[in-house]
Amino acid sequence: MKPRITVIGSLNMDMVIQIDSFPLPGQTVLGGNLDYIPGGKGANQAVAAARLKGDVALIGKVGTDAFGQVLLDNLLKNGVDVSAVKRENVSSGVALITVTPSGENQIVVSPGANSLVNADFVQEHENTIRSAQVLLLQLETPLAAVKRAVELAKEAGVLVILNPAPAQALPESLLNQVDVLTPNETELSILSGVPVQNMVEVYTASRILLEKGTKCVVTTLGDKGAFLCSPNINVLIPGYSVKAIDTTAAGDSFTAALAVAVAQGKPLPKAVKFANKVGALTVTKKGAQPSLPLLDEVEKYPFKEGSA
């Protein structure tokens, strides 16, 4: 049986320009061609999980514009159930992304229809949440919707994975219902309220979140891997050496892979190791959803541990 995963989150059209270096304030730089690529953290994670053989449903909203139809068509093409994606008479979400030759990116998001995903809309799709093994969420939709979704999931015994991006402070009443939190170092610092610049500080910040009630914190560390922190396990799971082309969807693919592996019953260290592989393979290609690997690609790739 395929692992059943419900994703609640954003759908955006990514507008991507390749640049040599990020502009300084007030500076104009010339870039390459403009590419339109389906994205949004919710859609990225749904597609990533589906390509890893998950049975995936997405709850979210798009506009009635041309972008909205493209976003829906792309989800369907990838095998994602979009029966809980509603079209609203507004603009679809858009992300403006610049990417340097080293694969670093800067992103500005205009939420559009994503901002209309509220608690009542989530409640309408209660059955889609309750029937899942894992509920996967991010923070590109209103927090009230995230809170209600988590409440419904916990009532039904569904495991909750929260990717806290874009970063913002979260109430303890939400953190203490999260089974697995997947921040990067910046997000970990904002959530914990302490600096995160080395492994000791990663551990300290993770323990603060455990004290707030989160069951497990998995902090992504780029090519260094991920740090797994729970009441019984504190371990760095090494990353894999690859040539980074574009890091845009690495966090999304990592979190989706973790959700698939956990839903399959893998213990957390093995689930994180699998997620590291998927995240590493993602950065070897351009674009958000086009870079998300198929399970067959992950299984056949000759991974080597260690930073590139």
mmCIF file with all atom_site columns, C-alpha atoms in Angstrom, residues 6-9 46 56-60 80-85:
data_model
loop_
_atom_site.group_PDB
_atom_site.id
_atom_site.type_symbol
_atom_site.label_atom_id
_atom_site.label_alt_id
_atom_site.label_comp_id
_atom_site.label_asym_id
_atom_site.label_entity_id
_atom_site.label_seq_id
_atom_site.pdbx_PDB_ins_code
_atom_site.Cartn_x
_atom_site.Cartn_y
_atom_site.Cartn_z
_atom_site.occupancy
_atom_site.B_iso_or_equiv
_atom_site.pdbx_formal_charge
_atom_site.auth_seq_id
_atom_site.auth_comp_id
_atom_site.auth_asym_id
_atom_site.auth_atom_id
_atom_site.pdbx_PDB_model_num
ATOM 1  C CA . THR A 1 6  ? -2.140  14.977 2.888  1.00 0.00 ? 6  THR A CA 1
ATOM 2  C CA . VAL A 1 7  ? -0.414  18.285 2.205  1.00 0.00 ? 7  VAL A CA 1
ATOM 3  C CA . ILE A 1 8  ? -1.883  21.662 3.119  1.00 0.00 ? 8  ILE A CA 1
ATOM 4  C CA . GLY A 1 9  ? -0.027  24.551 1.584  1.00 0.00 ? 9  GLY A CA 1
ATOM 5  C CA . ALA A 1 46 ? 2.970   17.275 -2.780 1.00 0.00 ? 46 ALA A CA 1
ATOM 6  C CA . VAL A 1 56 ? -0.867  12.372 -2.048 1.00 0.00 ? 56 VAL A CA 1
ATOM 7  C CA . ALA A 1 57 ? -3.748  14.828 -1.701 1.00 0.00 ? 57 ALA A CA 1
ATOM 8  C CA . LEU A 1 58 ? -3.238  18.603 -1.654 1.00 0.00 ? 58 LEU A CA 1
ATOM 9  C CA . ILE A 1 59 ? -5.497  21.116 0.102  1.00 0.00 ? 59 ILE A CA 1
ATOM 10 C CA . GLY A 1 60 ? -5.074  24.689 -1.143 1.00 0.00 ? 60 GLY A CA 1
ATOM 11 C CA . VAL A 1 80 ? -1.531  14.466 -6.991 1.00 0.00 ? 80 VAL A CA 1
ATOM 12 C CA . ASP A 1 81 ? -5.207  14.435 -5.931 1.00 0.00 ? 81 ASP A CA 1
ATOM 13 C CA . VAL A 1 82 ? -6.413  18.043 -6.418 1.00 0.00 ? 82 VAL A CA 1
ATOM 14 C CA . SER A 1 83 ? -10.073 17.547 -5.471 1.00 0.00 ? 83 SER A CA 1
ATOM 15 C CA . ALA A 1 84 ? -9.435  19.783 -2.426 1.00 0.00 ? 84 ALA A CA 1
ATOM 16 C CA . VAL A 1 85 ? -7.777  22.584 -4.428 1.00 0.00 ? 85 VAL A CA 1
#
